[in-house]
mmCIF file of C-alpha atoms and ligand atoms in Angstrom:
data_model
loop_
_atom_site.group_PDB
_atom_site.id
_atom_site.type_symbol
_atom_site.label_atom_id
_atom_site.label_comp_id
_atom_site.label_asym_id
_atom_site.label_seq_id
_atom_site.Cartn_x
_atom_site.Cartn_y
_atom_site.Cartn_z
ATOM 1 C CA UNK A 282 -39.156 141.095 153.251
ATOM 2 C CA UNK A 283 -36.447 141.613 155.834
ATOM 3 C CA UNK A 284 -34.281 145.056 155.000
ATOM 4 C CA UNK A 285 -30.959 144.113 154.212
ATOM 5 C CA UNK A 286 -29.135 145.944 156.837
ATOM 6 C CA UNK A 287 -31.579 144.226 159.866
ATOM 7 C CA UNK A 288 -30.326 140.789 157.752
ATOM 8 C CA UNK A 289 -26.742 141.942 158.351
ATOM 9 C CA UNK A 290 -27.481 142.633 162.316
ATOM 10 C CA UNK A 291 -28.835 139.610 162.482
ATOM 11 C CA UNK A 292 -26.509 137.559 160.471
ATOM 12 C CA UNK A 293 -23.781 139.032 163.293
ATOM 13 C CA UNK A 294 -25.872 137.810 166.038
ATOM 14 C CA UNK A 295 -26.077 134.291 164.851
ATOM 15 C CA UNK A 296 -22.504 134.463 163.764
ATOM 16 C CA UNK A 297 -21.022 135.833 167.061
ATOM 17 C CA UNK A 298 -23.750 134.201 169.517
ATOM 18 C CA UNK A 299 -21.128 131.259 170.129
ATOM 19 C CA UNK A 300 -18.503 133.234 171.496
ATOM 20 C CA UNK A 301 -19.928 132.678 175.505
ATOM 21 C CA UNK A 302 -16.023 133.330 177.345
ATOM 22 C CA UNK A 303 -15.959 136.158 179.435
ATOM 23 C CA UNK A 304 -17.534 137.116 182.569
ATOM 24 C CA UNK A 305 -20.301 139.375 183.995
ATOM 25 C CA UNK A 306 -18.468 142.810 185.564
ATOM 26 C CA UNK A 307 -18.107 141.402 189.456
ATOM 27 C CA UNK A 308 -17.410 144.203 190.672
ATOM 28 C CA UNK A 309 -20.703 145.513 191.808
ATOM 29 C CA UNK A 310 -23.543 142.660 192.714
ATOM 30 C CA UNK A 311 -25.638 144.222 190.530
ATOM 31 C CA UNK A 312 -24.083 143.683 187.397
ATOM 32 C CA UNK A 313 -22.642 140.106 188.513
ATOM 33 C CA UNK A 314 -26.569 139.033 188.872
ATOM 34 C CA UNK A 315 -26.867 140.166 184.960
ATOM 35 C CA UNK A 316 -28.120 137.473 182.859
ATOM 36 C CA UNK A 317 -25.382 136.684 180.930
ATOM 37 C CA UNK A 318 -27.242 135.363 177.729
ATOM 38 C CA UNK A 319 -28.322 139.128 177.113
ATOM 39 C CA UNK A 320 -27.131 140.035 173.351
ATOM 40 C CA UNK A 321 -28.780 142.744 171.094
ATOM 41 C CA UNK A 322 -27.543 145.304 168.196
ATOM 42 C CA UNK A 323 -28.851 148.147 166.446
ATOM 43 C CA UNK A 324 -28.140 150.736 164.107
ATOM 44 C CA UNK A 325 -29.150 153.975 163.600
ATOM 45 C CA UNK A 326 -29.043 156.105 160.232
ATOM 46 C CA UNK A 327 -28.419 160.065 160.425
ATOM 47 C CA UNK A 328 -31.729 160.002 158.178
ATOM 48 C CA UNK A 329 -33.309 158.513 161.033
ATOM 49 C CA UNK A 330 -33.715 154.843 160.404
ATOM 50 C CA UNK A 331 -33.550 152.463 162.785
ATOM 51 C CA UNK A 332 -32.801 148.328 162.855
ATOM 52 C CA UNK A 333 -32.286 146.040 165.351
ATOM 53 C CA UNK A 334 -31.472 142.386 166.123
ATOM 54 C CA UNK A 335 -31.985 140.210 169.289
ATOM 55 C CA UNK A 336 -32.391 141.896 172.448
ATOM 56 C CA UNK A 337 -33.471 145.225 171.813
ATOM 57 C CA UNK A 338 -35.664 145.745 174.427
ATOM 58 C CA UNK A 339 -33.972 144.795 177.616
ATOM 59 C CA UNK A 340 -32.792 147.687 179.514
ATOM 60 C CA UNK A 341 -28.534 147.617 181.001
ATOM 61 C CA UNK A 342 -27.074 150.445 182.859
ATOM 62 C CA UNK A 343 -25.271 152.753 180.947
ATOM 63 C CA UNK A 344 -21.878 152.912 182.895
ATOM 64 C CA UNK A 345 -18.829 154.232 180.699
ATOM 65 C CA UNK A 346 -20.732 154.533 177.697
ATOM 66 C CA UNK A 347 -22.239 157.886 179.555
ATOM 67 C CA UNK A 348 -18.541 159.769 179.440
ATOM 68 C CA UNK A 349 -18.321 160.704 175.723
ATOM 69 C CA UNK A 350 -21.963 162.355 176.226
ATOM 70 C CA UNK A 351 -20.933 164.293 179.324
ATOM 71 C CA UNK A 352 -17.370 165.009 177.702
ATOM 72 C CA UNK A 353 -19.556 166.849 175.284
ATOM 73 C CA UNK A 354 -22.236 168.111 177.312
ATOM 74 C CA UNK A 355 -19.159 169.965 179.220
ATOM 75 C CA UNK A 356 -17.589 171.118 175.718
ATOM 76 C CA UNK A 357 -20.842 172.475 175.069
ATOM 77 C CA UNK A 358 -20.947 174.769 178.352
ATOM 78 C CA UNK A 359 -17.001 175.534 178.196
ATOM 79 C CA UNK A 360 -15.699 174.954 175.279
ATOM 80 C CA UNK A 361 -13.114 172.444 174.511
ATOM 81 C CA UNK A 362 -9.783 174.646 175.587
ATOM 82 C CA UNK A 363 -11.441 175.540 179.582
ATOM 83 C CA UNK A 364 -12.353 171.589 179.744
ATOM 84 C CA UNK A 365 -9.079 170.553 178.712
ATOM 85 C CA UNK A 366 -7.344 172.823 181.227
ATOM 86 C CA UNK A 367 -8.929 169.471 183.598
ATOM 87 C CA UNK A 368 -8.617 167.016 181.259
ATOM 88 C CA UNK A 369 -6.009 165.707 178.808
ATOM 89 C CA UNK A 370 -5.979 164.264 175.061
ATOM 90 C CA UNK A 371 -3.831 160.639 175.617
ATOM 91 C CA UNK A 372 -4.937 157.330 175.672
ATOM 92 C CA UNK A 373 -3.644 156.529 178.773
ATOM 93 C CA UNK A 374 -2.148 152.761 178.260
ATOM 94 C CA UNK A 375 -3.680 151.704 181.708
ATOM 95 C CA UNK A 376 -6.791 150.461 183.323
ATOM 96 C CA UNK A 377 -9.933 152.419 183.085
ATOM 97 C CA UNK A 378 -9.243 152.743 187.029
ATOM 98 C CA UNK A 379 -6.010 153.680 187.047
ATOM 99 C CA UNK A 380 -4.451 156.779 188.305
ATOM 100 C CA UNK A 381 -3.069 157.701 184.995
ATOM 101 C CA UNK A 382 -2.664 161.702 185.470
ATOM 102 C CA UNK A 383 -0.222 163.696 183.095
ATOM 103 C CA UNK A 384 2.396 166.215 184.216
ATOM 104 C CA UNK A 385 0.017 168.833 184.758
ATOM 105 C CA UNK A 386 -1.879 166.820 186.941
ATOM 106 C CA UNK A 387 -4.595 166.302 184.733
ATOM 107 C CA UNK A 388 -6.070 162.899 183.990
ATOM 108 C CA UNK A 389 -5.377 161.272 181.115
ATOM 109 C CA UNK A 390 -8.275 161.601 178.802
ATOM 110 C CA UNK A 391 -12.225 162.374 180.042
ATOM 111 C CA UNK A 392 -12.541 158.173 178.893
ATOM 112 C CA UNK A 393 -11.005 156.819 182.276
ATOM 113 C CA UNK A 394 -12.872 157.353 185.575
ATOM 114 C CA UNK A 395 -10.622 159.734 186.706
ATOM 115 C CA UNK A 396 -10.872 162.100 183.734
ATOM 116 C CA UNK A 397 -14.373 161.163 183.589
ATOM 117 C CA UNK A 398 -15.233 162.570 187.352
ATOM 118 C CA UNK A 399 -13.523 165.518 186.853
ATOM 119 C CA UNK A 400 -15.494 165.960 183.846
ATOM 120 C CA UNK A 401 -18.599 165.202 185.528
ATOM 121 C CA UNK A 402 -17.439 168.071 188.027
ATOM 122 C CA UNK A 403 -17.486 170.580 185.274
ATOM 123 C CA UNK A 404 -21.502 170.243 184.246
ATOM 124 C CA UNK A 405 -22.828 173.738 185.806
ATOM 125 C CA UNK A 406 -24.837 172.934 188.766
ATOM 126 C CA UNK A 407 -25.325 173.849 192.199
ATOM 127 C CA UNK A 408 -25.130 170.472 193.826
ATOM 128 C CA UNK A 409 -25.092 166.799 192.783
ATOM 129 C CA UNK A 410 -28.948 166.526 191.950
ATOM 130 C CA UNK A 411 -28.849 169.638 190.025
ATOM 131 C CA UNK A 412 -25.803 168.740 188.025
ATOM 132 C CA UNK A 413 -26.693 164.889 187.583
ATOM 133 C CA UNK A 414 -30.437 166.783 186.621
ATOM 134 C CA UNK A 415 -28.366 168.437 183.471
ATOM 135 C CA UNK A 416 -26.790 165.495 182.556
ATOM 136 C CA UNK A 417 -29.712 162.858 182.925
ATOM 137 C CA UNK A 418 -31.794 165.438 180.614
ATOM 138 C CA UNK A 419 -29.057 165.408 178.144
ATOM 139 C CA UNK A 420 -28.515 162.122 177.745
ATOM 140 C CA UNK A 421 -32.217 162.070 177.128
ATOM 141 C CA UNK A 422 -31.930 164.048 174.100
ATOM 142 C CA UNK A 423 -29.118 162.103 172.681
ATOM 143 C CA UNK A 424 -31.149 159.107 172.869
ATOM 144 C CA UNK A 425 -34.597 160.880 172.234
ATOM 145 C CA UNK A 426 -36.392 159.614 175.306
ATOM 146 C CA UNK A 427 -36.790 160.660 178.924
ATOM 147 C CA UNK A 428 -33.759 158.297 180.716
ATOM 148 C CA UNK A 429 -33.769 156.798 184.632
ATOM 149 C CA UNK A 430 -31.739 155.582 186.434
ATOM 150 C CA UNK A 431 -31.211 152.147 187.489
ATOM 151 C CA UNK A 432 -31.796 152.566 191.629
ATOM 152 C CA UNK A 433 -30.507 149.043 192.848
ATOM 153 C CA UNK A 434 -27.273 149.712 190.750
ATOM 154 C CA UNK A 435 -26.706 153.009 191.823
ATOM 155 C CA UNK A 436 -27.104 151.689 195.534
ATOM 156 C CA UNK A 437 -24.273 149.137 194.410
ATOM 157 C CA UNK A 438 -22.244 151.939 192.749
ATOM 158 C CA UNK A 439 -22.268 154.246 196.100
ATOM 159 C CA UNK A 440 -21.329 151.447 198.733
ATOM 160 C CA UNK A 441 -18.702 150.070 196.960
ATOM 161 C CA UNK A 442 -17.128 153.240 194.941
ATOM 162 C CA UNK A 443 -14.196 153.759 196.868
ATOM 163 C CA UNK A 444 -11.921 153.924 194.430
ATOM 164 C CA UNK A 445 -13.802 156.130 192.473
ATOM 165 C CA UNK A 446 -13.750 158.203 195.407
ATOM 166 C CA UNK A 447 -9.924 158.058 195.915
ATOM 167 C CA UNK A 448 -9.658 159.141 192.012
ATOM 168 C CA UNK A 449 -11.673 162.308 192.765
ATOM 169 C CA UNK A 450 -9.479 162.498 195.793
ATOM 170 C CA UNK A 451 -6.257 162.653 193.405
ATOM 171 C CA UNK A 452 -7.718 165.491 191.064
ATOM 172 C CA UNK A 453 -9.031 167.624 193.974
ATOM 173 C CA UNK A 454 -4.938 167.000 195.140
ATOM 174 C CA UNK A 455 -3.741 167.929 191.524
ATOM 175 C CA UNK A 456 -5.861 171.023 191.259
ATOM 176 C CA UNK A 457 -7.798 168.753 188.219
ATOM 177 C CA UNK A 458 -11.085 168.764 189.736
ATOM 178 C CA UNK A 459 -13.437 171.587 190.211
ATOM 179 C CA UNK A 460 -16.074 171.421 193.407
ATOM 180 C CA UNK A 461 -16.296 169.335 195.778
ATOM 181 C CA UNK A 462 -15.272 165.466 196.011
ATOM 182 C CA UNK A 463 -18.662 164.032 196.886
ATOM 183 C CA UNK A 464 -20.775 166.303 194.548
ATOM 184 C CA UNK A 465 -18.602 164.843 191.870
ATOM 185 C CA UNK A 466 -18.486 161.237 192.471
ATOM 186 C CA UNK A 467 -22.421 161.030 193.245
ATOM 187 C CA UNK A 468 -23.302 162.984 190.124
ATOM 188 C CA UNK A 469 -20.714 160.133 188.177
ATOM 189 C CA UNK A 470 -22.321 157.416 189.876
ATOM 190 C CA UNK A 471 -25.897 158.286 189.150
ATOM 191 C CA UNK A 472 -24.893 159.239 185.391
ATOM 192 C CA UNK A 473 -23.110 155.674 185.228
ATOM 193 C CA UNK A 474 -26.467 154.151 186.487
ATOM 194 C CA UNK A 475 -29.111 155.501 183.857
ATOM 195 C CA UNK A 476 -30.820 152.827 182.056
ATOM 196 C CA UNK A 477 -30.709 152.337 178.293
ATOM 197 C CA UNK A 478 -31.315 149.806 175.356
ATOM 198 C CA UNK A 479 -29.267 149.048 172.187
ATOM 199 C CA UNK A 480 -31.549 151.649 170.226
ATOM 200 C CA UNK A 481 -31.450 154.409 172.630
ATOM 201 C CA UNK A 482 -27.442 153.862 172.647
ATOM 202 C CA UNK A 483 -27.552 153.524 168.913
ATOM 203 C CA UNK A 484 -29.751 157.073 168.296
ATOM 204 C CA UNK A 485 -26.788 158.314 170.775
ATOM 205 C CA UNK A 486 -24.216 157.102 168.733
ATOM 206 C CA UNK A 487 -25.929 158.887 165.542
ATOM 207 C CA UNK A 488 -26.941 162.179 166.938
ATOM 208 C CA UNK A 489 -22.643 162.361 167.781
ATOM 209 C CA UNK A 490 -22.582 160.732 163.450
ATOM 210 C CA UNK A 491 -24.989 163.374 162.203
ATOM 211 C CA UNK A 492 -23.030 166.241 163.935
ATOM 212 C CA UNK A 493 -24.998 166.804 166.965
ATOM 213 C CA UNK A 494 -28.717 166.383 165.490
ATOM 214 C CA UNK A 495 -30.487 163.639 166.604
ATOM 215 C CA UNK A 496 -31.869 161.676 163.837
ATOM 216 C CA UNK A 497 -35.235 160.676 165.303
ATOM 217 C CA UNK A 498 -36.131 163.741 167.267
ATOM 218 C CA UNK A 499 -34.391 166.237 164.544
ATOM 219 C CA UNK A 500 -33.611 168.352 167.970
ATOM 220 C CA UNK A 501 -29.838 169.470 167.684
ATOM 221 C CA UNK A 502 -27.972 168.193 170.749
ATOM 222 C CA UNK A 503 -24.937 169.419 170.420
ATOM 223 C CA UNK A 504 -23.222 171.595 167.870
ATOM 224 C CA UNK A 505 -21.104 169.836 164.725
ATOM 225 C CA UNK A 506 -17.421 170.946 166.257
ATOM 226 C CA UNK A 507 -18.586 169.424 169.908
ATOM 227 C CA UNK A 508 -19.769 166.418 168.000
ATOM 228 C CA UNK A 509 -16.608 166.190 166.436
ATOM 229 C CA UNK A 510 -14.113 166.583 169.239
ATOM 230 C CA UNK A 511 -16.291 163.493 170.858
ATOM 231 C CA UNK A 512 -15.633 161.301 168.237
ATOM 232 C CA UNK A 513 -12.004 162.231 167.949
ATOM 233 C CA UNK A 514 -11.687 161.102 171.703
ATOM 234 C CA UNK A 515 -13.656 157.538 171.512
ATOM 235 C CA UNK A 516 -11.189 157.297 168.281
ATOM 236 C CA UNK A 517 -8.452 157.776 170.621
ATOM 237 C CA UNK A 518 -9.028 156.372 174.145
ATOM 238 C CA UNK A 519 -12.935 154.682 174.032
ATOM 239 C CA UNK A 520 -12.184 151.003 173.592
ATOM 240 C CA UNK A 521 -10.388 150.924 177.430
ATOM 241 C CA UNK A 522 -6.862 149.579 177.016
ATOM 242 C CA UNK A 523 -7.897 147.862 173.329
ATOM 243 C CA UNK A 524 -8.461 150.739 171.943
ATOM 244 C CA UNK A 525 -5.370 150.802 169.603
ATOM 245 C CA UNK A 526 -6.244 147.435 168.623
ATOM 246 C CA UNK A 527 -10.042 147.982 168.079
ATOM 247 C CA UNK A 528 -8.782 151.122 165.697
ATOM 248 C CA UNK A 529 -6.938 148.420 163.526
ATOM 249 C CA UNK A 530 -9.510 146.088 163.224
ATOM 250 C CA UNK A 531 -13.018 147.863 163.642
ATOM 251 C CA UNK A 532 -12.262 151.357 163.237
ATOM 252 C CA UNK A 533 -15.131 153.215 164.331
ATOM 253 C CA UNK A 534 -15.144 155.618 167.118
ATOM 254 C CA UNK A 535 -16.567 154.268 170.230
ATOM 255 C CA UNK A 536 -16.632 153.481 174.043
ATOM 256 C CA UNK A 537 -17.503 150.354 175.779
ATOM 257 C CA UNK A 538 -18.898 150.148 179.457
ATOM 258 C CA UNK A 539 -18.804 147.590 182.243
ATOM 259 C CA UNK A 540 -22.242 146.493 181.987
ATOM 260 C CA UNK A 541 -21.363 145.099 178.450
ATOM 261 C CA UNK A 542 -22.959 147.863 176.203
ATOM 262 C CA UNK A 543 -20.441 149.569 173.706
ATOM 263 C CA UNK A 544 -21.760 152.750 171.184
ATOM 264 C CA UNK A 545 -20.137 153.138 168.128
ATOM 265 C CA UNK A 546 -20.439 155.520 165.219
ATOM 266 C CA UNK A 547 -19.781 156.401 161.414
ATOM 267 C CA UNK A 548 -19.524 160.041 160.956
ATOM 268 C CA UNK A 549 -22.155 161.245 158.493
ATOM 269 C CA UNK A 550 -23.533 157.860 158.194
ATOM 270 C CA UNK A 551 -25.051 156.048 161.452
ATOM 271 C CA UNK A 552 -24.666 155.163 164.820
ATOM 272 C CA UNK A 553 -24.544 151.486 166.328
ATOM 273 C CA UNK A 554 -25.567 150.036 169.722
ATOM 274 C CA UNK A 555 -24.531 146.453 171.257
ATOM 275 C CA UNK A 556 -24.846 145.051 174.354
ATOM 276 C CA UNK A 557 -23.597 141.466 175.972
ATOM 277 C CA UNK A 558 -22.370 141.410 179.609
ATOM 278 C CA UNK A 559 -19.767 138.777 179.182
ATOM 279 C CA UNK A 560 -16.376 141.213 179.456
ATOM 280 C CA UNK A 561 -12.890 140.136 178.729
ATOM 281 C CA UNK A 562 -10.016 141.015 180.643
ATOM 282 C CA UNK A 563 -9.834 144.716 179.862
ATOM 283 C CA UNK A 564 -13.504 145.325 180.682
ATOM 284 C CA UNK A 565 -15.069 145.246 177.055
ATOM 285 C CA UNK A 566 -17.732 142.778 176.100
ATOM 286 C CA UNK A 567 -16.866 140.003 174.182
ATOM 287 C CA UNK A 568 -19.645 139.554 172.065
ATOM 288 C CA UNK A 569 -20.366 143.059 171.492
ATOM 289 C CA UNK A 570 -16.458 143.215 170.233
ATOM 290 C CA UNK A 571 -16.618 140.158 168.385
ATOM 291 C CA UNK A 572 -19.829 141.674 166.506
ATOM 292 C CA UNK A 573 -18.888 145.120 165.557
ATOM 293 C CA UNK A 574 -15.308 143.458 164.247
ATOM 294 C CA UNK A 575 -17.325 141.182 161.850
ATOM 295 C CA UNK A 576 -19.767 143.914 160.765
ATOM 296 C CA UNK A 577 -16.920 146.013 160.247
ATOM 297 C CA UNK A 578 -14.649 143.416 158.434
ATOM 298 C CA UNK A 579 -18.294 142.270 156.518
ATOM 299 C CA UNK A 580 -19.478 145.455 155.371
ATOM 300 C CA UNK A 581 -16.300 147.819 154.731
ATOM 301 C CA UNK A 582 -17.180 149.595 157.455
ATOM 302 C CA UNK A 583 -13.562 150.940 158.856
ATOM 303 C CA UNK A 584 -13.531 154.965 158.520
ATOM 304 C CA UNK A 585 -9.846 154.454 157.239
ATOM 305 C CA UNK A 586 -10.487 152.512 154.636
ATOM 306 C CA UNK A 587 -10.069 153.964 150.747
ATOM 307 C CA UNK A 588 -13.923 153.698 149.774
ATOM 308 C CA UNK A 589 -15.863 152.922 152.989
ATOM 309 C CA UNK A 590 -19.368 151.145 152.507
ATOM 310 C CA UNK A 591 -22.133 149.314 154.079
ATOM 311 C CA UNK A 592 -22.075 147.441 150.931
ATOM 312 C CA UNK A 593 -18.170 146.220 151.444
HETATM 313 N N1 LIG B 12 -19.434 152.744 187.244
HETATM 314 C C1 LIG B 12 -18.251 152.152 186.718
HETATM 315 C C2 LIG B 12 -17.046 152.624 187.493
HETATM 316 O O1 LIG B 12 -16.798 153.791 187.550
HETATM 317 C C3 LIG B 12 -18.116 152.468 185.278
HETATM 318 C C4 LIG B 12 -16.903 151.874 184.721
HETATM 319 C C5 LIG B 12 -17.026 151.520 183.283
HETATM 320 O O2 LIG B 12 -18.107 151.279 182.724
HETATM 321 O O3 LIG B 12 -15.954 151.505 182.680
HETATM 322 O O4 LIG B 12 -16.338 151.853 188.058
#
């Protein structure tokens, strides 16, 4: 007999499967050649459990989904008062690739690309490799598998990344970003090109739920206070520019990427995964919003709500 929660992941999927508007992320060939049919969920319990629906196997590059994890890979090494002295709290209210920087020339939030590099700068290493080295193997142990990296989209990332360059650009100007320009954008572009699925982003997702254990591995990642202050952020500032209104109608912690994956979790409960490259206009994917609204709305699933439940 099917367990009732993979009958609710896939009741989503058919109900949500529909919803085709959007488009592929064009801005890197890579991820325009996607195939845009891709759609797969899964969730994660902090005991360990894990369901799926659709397309759990297929593999999608990580992208923004990757800057919570190094946010609190870098709270982990400095504590969250040294990062933030790069790095501020606020949603910003702009693109994820704006130049949003606050008055002390910090970047908005370590969400947005530019608070994102400079966060990237701040993972001890002595070059690029060796810093991208610490971040690939802890994004491993959030998902609880040894993670690549997706070659042909990292090629794609580095020829056409000048913005992202002229971000790091701003923060070295501001004083934001520690090291040097290149060693930070190249360690961001190969962290934004590691390959996952739905359940490795879902066991991600509930290692951050449990408090920093991962659930299928039982290593601990990260401690409960980093694990908090990550959530607290993807609360905040994960959802892109939607993020207010994905608080009011999903609310769940989480951050969304350009290659149509988005992580979400429920502290002391589970983690979720979902991935569907169709994007809207802000950068979020369509289906994967559309899904997590109706499991939320479905299943009581919003933290603010009085008595919060899988079972509504
Ligand atoms: N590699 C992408 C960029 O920096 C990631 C953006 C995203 O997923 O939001 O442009």
């Amino acid at each position: 007999m099917t367990h009732p929660v993979t009958l609710a992941l896939e009741t989503v999927l058919r109900r949500t499967a529909g919803e085709t508007s959007g488009a592929t992320a064009d801005y890197i060939p890579e991820l325009a050649a996607a195939d845009p049919e891709g759609f797969g969920l899964a969730a994660v319990g902090v005991g360990g459990r894990v369901f799926s629906a659709g397309d759990t196997e297929r593999a999608f590059t990580i992208q923004s989904i990757s800057k919570p994890f190094v946010y609190a890979l870098a709270l982990s090494e400095l504590g969250l008062d040294r990062v933030h002295e790069h790095v501020g709290f606020e949603p910003s209210g702009e693109a994820f690739n704006a130049l949003s920087f606050d008055p002390a020339g910090r970047p908005s939030n370590p969400m947005i690309n530019a608070g994102a590099i400079v966060t990237t700068a701040l993972v001890p290493g002595v070059d690029a490799g060796e810093r991208f080295e610490r971040i690939r193997s802890a994004l491993g142990a959030f998902a609880g598998r040894d993670l690549g990296v997706d070659e042909a989209v990292l090629a794609s990332e580095r020829a056409t990344g000048h913005r992202n360059r002229g971000l790091a650009e701003l923060t070295k100007a501001s004083g934001a970003l520690v090291g040097e320009v290149d060693a930070a954008t190249d360690a961001y572009f190969r962290q934004c090109s590691v390959r996952v699925t739905v359940i490795d982003v879902a066991v991600m997702a509930a290692t951050l739920a449990g408090g920093g254990v991962n659930p299928v591995t039982q290593v601990r990642v990260v401690d409960p206070l980093v694990a908090r202050h990550t959530l607290a952020l993807m609360a905040s500032c994960g959802m892109y520019d939607h993020s207010g209104e994905w608080g009011s109608r999903v609310g769940l912690p989480a951050k969304s990427g350009v290659s149509g994956g988005i992580v979400a979790a429920s502290p002391g409960r589970f983690g979720l995964g979902v991935f569907s490259p169709r994007l809207d206009a802000i950068g979020n994917s369509v289906r994967g919003v559309a899904a997590l609204q109706l499991l939320s709305e479905e299943h009581g699933l919003h933290l603010l709500d009085p008595s919060p439940g899988f079972s509504g």
